[in-house]
Structures are given as C-alpha cells and as structure tokens.
PDB file of C-alpha atoms in Angstrom:
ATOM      1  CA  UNK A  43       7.334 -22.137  -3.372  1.00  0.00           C
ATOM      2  CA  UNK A  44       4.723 -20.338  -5.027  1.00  0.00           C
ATOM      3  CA  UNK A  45       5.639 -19.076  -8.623  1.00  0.00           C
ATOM      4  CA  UNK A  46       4.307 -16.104 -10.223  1.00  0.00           C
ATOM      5  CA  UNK A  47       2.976 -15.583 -14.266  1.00  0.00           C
ATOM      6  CA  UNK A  48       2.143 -12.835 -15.718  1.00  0.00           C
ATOM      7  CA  UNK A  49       1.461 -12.486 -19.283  1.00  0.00           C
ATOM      8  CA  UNK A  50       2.273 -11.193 -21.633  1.00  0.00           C
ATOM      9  CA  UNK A  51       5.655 -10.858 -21.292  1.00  0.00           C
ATOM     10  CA  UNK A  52       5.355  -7.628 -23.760  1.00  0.00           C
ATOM     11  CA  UNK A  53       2.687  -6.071 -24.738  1.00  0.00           C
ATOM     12  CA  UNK A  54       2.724  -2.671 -27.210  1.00  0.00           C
ATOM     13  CA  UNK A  55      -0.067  -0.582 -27.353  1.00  0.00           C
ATOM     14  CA  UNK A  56      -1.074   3.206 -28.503  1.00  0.00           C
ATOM     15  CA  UNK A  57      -1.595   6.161 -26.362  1.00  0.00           C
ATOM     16  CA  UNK A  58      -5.177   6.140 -25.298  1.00  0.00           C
ATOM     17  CA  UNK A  59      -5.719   2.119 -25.468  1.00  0.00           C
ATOM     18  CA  UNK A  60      -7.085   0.138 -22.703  1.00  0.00           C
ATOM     19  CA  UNK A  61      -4.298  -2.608 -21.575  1.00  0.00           C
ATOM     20  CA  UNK A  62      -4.737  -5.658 -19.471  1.00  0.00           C
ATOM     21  CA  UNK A  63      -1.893  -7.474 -17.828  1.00  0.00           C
ATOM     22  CA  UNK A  64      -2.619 -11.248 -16.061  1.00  0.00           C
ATOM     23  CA  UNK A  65      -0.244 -12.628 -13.465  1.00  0.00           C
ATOM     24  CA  UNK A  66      -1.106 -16.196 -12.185  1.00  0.00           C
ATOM     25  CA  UNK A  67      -0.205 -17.649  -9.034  1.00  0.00           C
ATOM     26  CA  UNK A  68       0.430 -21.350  -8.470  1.00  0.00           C
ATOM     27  CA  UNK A  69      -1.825 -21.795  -5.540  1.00  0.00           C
ATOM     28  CA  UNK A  70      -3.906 -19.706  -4.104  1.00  0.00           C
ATOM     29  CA  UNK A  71      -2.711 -16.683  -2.798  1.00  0.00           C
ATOM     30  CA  UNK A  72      -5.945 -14.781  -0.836  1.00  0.00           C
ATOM     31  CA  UNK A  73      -5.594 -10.995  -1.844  1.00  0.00           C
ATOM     32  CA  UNK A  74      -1.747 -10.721  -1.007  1.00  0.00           C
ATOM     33  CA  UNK A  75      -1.478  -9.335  -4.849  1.00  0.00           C
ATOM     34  CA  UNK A  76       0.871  -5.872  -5.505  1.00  0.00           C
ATOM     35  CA  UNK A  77       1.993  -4.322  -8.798  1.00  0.00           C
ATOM     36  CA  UNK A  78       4.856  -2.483  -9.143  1.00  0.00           C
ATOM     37  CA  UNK A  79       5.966  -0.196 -12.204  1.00  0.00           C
ATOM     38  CA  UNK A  80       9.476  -0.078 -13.225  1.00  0.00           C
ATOM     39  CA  UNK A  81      10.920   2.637 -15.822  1.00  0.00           C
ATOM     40  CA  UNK A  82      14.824   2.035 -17.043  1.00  0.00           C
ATOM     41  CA  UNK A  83      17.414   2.775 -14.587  1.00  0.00           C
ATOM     42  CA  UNK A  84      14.714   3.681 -11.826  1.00  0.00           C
ATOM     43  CA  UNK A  85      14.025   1.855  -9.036  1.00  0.00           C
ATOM     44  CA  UNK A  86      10.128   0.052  -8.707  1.00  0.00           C
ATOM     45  CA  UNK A  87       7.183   1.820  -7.506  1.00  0.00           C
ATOM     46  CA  UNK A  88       4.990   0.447  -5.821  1.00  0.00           C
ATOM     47  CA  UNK A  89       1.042   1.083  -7.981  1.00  0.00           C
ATOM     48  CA  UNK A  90      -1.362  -1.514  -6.507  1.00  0.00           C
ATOM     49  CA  UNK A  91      -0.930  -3.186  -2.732  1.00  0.00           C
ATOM     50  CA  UNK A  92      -3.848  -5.955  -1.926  1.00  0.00           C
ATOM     51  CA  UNK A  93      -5.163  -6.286  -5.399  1.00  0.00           C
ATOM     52  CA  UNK A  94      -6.979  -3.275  -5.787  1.00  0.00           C
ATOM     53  CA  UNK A  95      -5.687  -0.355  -3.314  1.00  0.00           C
ATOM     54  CA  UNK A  96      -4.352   2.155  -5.233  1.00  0.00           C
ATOM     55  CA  UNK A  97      -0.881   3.363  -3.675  1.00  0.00           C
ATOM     56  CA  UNK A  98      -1.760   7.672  -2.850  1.00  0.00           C
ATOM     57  CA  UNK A  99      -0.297   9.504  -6.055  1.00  0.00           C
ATOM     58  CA  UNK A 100      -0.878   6.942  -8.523  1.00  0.00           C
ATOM     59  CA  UNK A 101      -3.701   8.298 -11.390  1.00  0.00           C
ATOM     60  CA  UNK A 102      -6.769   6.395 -11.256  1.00  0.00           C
ATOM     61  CA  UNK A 103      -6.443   4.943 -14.742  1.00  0.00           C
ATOM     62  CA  UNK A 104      -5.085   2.149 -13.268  1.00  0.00           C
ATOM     63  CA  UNK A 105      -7.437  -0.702 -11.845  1.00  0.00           C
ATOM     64  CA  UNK A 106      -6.348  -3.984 -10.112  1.00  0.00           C
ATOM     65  CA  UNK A 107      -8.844  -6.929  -9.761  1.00  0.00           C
ATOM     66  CA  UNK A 108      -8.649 -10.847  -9.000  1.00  0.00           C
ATOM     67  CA  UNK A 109      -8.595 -13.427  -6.168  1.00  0.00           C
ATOM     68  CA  UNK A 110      -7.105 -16.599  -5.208  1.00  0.00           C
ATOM     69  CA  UNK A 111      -5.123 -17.388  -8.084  1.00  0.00           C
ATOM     70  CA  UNK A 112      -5.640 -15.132 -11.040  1.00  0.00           C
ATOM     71  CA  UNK A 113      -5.404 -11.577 -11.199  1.00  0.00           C
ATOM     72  CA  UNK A 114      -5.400  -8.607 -13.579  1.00  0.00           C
ATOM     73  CA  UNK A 115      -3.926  -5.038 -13.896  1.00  0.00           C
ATOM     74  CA  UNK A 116      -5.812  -2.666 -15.708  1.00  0.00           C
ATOM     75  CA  UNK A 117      -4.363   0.872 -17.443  1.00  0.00           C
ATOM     76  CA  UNK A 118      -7.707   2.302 -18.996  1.00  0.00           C
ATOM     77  CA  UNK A 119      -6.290   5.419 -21.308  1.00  0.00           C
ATOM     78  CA  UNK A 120      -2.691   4.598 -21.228  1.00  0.00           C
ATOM     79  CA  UNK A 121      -0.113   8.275 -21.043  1.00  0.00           C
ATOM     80  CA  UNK A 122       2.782   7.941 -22.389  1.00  0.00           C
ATOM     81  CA  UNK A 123       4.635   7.938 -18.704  1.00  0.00           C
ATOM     82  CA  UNK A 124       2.639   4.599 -18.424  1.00  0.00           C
ATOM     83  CA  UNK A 125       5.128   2.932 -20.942  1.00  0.00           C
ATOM     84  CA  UNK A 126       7.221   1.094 -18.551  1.00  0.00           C
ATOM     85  CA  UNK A 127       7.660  -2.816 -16.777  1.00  0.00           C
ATOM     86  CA  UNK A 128       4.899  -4.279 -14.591  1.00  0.00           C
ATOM     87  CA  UNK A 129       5.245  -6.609 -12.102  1.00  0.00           C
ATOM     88  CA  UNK A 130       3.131  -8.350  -9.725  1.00  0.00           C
ATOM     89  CA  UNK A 131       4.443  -9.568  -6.062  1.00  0.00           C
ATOM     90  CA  UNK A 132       2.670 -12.447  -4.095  1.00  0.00           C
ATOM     91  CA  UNK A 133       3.310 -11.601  -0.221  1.00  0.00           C
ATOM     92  CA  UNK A 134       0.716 -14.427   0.656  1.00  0.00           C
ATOM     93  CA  UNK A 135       4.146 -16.396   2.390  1.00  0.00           C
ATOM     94  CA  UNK A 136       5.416 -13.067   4.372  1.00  0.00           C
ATOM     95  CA  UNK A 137       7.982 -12.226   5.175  1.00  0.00           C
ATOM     96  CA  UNK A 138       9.414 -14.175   1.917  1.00  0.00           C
ATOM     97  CA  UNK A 139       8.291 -12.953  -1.363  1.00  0.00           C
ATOM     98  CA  UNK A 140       8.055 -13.672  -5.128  1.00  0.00           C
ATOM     99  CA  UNK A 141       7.850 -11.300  -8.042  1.00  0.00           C
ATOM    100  CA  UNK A 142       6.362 -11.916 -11.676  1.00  0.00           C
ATOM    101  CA  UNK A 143       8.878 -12.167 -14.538  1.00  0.00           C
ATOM    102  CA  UNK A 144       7.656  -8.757 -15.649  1.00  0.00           C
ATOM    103  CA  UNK A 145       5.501  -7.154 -18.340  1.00  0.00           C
ATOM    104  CA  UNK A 146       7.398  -4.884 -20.416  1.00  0.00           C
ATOM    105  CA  UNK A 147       5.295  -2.361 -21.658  1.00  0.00           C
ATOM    106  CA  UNK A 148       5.629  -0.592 -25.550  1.00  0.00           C
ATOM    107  CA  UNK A 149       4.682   2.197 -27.210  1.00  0.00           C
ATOM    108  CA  UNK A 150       3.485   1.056 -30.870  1.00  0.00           C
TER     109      UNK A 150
ATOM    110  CA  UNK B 102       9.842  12.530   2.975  1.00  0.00           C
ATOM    111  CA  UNK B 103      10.734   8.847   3.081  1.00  0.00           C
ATOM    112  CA  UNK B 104      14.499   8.662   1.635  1.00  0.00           C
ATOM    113  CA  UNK B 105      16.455   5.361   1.655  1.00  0.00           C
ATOM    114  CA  UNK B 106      19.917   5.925   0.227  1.00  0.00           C
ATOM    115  CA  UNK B 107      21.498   2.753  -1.191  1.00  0.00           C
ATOM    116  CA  UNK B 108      25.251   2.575  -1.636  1.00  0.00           C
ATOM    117  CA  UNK B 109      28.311   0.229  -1.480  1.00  0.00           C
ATOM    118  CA  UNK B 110      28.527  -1.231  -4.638  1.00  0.00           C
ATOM    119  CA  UNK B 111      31.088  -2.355  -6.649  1.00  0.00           C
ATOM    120  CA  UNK B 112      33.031  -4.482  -8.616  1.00  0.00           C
ATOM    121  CA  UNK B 113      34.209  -7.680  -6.971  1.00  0.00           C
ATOM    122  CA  UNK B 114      35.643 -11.044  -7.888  1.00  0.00           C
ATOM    123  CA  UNK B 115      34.165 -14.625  -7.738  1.00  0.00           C
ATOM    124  CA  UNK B 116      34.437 -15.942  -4.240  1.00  0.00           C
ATOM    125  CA  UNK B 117      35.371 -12.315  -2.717  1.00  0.00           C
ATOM    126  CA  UNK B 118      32.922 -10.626   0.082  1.00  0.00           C
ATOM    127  CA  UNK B 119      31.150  -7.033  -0.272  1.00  0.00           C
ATOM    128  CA  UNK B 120      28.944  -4.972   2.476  1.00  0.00           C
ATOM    129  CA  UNK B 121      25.998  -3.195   1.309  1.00  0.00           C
ATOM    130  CA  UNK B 122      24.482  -0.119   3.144  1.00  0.00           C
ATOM    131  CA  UNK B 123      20.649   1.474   2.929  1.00  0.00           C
ATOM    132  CA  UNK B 124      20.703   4.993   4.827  1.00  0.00           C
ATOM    133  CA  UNK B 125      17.267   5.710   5.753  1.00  0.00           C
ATOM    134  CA  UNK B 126      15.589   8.986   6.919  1.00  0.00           C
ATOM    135  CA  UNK B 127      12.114  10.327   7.291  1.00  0.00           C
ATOM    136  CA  UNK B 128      10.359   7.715   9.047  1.00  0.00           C
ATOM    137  CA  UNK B 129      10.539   6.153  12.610  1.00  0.00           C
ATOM    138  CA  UNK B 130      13.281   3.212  11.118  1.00  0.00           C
ATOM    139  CA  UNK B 131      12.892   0.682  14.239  1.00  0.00           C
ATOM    140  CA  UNK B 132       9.319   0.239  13.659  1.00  0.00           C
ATOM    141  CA  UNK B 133       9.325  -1.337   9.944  1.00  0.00           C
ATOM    142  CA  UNK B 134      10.540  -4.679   8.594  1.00  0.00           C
ATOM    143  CA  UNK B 135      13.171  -3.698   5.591  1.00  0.00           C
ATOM    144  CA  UNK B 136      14.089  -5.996   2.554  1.00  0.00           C
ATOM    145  CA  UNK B 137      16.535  -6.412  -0.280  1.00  0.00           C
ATOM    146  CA  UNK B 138      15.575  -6.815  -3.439  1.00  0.00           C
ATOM    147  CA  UNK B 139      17.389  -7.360  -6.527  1.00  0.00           C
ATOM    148  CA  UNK B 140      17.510  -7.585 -10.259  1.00  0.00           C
ATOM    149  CA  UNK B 141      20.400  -9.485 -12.866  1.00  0.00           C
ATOM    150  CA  UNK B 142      21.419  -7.321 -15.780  1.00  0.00           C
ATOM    151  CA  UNK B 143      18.255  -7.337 -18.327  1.00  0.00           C
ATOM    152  CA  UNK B 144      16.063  -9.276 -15.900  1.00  0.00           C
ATOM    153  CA  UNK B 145      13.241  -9.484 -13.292  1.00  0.00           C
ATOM    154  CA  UNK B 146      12.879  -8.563  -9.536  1.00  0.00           C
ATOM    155  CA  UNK B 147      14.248 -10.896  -7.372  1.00  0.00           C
ATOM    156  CA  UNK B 148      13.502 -11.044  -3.352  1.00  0.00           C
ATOM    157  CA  UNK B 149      16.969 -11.243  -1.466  1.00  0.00           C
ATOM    158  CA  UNK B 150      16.430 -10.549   2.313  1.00  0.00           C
ATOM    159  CA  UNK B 151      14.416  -9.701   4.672  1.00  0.00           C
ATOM    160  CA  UNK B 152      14.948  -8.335   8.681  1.00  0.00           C
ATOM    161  CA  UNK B 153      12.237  -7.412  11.413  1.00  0.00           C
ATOM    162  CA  UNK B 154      12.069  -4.050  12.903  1.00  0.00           C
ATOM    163  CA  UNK B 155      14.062  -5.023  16.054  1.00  0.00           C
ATOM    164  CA  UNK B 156      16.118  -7.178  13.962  1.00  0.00           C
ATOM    165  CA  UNK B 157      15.632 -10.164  15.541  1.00  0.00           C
ATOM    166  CA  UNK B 158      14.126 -12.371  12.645  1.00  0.00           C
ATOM    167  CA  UNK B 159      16.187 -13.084   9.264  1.00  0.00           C
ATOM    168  CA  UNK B 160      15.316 -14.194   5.942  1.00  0.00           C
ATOM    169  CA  UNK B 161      16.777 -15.527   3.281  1.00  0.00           C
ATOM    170  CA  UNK B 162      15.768 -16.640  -0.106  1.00  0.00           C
ATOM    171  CA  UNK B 163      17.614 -20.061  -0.994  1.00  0.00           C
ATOM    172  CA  UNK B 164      19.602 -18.484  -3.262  1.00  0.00           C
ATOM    173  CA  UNK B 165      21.655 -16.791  -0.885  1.00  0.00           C
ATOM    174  CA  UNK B 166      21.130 -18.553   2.376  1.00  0.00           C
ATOM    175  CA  UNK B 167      24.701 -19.439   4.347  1.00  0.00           C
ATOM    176  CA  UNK B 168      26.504 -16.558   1.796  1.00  0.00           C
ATOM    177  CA  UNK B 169      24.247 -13.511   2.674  1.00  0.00           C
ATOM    178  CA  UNK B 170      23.754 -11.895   6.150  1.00  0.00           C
ATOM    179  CA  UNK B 171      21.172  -9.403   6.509  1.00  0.00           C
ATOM    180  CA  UNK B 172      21.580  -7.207   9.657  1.00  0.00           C
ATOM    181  CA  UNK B 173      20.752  -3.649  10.991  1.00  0.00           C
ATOM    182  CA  UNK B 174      21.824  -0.668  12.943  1.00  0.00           C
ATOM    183  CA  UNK B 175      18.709   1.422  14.429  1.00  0.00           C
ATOM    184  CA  UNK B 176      20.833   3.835  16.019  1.00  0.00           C
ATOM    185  CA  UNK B 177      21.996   4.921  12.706  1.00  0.00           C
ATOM    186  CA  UNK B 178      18.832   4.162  10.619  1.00  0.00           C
ATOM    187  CA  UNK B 179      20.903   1.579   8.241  1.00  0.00           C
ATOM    188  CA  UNK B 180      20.116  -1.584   7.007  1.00  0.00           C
ATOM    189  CA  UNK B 181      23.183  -3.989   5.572  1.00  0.00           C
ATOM    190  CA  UNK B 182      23.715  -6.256   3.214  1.00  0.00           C
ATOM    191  CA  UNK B 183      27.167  -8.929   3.896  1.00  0.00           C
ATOM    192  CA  UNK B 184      27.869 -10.673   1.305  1.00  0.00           C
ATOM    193  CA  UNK B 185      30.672 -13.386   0.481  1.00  0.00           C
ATOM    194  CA  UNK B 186      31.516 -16.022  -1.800  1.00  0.00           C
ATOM    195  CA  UNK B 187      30.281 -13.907  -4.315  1.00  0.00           C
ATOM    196  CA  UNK B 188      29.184 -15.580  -7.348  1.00  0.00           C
ATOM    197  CA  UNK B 189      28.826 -14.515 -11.223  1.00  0.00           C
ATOM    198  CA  UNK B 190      25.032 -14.579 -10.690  1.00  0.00           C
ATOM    199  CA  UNK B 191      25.022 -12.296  -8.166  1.00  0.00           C
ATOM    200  CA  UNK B 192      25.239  -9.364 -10.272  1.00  0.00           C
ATOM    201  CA  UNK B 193      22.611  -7.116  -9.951  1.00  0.00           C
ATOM    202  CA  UNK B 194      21.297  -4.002  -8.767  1.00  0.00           C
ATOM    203  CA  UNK B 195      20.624  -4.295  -5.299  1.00  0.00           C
ATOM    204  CA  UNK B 196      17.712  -2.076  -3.898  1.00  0.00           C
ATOM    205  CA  UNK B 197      16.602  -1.927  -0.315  1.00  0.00           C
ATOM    206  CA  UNK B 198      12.879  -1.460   0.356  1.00  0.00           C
ATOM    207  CA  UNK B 199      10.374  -0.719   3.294  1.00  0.00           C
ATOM    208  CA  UNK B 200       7.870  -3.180   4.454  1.00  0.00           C
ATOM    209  CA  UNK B 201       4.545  -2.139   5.353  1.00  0.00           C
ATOM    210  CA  UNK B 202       1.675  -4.339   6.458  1.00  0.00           C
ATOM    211  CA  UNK B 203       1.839  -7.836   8.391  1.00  0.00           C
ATOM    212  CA  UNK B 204       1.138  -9.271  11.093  1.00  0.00           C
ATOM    213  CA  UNK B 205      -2.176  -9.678   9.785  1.00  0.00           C
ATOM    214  CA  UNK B 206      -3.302  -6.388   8.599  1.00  0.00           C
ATOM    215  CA  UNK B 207      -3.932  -8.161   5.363  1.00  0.00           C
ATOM    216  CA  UNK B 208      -2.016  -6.525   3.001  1.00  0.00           C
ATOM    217  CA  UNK B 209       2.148  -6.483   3.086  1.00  0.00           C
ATOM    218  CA  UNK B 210       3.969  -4.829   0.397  1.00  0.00           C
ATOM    219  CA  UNK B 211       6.934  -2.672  -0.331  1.00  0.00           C
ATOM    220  CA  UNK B 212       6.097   1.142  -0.119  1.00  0.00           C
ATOM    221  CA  UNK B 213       9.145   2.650  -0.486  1.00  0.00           C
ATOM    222  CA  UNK B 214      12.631   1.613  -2.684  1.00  0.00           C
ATOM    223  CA  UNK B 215      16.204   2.775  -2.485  1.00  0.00           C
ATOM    224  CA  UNK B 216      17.522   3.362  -5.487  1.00  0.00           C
ATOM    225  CA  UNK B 217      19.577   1.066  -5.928  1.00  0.00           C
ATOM    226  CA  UNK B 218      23.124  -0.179  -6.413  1.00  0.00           C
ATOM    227  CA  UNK B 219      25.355  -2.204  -8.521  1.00  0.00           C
ATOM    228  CA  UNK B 220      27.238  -5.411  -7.810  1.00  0.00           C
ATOM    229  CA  UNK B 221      29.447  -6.767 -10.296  1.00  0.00           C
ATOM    230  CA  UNK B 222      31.016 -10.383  -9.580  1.00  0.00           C
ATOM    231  CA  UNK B 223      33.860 -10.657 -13.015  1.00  0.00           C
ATOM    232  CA  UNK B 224      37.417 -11.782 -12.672  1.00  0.00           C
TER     233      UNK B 224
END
C-alpha cells in the first residue's frame, strides 16, 4: 500500500503569508497528486487534481508542484476563507485510493 | 449543477447492518465511477468504496472488505452503501463522491462530494 505524509500536521500563519504544505508518498507515485480543502462540518473540495491543475473556481493563490514522490501545496497571500484542512490524495493505484493525514490550517 | 444528496445515517449497534444512499442529479450518472469516502470523529479522510459506471467492478479497502457492499441503481441515479457487522470504528461521516479521470487520461480524482452523513456504531 502506498502511504501518504504530509507535513506539518498544523501549521498557523497570518493573513497575507505565503504557506507551504509537503505530502510524501512512499513510492513513487507519477503525477497522480490531488489536494483537497476541508472547512468544519463541510464536506472536501476538491483544489488541485494532477499536481498542478487548478480545479475551475478555485483563486489562483494556490500553486501545486512535485513529482514522483514529494510534492508541495502552495497558498501565496493566504484570505482568511483559506484557514481550513488540506489534504493530499495519491490515485497512482486507481480505482483504490489513499489520503494524507491532513494539514490543519490556523489563523495566528 | 452537480448535486449528490447523501442520506441514511444513523445510530446503530455493534454487529447490526445499515444501508446508505447518494441521490445524484445533474450529470449523466451511468457514465462515472462513484466512491465512498469517510472520516472518524476528529480525524482524516479515509477511502471506503469504490463502483464502475455500469457497476460491474467493486472495491473495497481492507478495512471493510466481506462487511461492506457497494452497489448501484442507474435507473434512479443512486449509489448505496450496505453495511453489516458494524463495528465501533466505523463511525464516521460517510460522503459519496464522483470520479473523474481513468482509464488513462492521467489524472483521476474526486470532483464532486455529497455532503455527507453520520454513522454511529454505540451500544
């Protein structure tokens, strides 16, 4: 099975900072990288498909970047609607999937 | 507008059964792969299930293989969810999501998310 890191786990930050989250894959994974946002109580949306496609809708503050096994999200300016959990998918092993533990996101 | 509706939650007891429903509407249903997807009190995303299009192909993660049974109705645009011998770590909000890529487009990812509902396995 191929297991997912991202780090850090948490991460606060200001309004207007630039944040990077990491998420690791135990083997290689090609460019089968997503990232999801979660907000409390709301269901995931989907931010990032193939490492750096941004879904339609989604501001262009974020950034996604990486290959094989290491990969980073980028939120250049963060808003505060961008305080919220992260989490990266691997779909390299379709149609079976693994998520990140999740990046939870604070306002400091 | 894509709209999946999630619904038959509830509470249940250890060892009991439950059937989950997605309603889905605004797209052609048949013609995607769907998935569940769920998430424990306080914790991550967790991939449950996953069905073709035509429903022919199943698949399970290994935490619920022989206890969960994915199916799906395309005459009434719903995806299910069967689930017995229900255990304590099974609670969770389940969410059903849309597949879209594959069959090597080279991407696959999950466009669109129910929102989601809750499973409770307590005596």
């Amino acid at each position: 099975d191929i297991q997912m890191t991202q780090s850090p786990s948490s991460l606060s930050a200001s309004v207007g900072d630039r944040v990077t989250i990491t998420c690791r894959a135990s083997q290689a994974i090609s460019t089968y990288l997503n990232w999801y946002q979660q907000k409390p109580g709301k269901a995931p949306k989907l931010l990032i498909h193939a490492v750096s496609n941004l879904q339609s809708g989604v501001p262009s503050r974020f950034s996604g970047s990486g290959s094989g096994t290491n990969f980073t999200l980028i939120i250049s300016g963060l808003q505060p609607e961008d305080f919220a959990t992260y989490y990266c998918q691997q779909s390299y092993t379709t149609p079976m999937y693994t998520f990140g533990q999740g990046t939870k996101l604070e306002i400091k | 507008e894509v709209r999946l509706l999630d619904s038959g939650g509830d509470l249940v007891q250890p060892g009991g059964s439950l059937r989950l429903s997605c309603t889905a509407s605004g797209f052609t249903f048949r013609m995607y792969a769907m998935n569940w997807v769920r998430q424990a009190p306080g914790k991550g995303l967790e991939w449950v299930s996953g069905i073709s299009g035509s429903g022919s192909s199943t698949f399970y993660a290994d935490s619920v293989k022989g206890r969960f049974v994915i199916s799906r109705d395309n005459s009434k645009n719903t995806l299910y969810l069967q689930m017995k011998s229900l255990r304590a770590e099974d609670t969770a909000v389940y969410y059903c999501a849309k597949r879209l890529g594959g069959g090597g487009s080279g991407y696959d990812y999950f466009d669109d998310w129910g929102q989601g509902t809750l499973v409770t396995v307590s005596s």
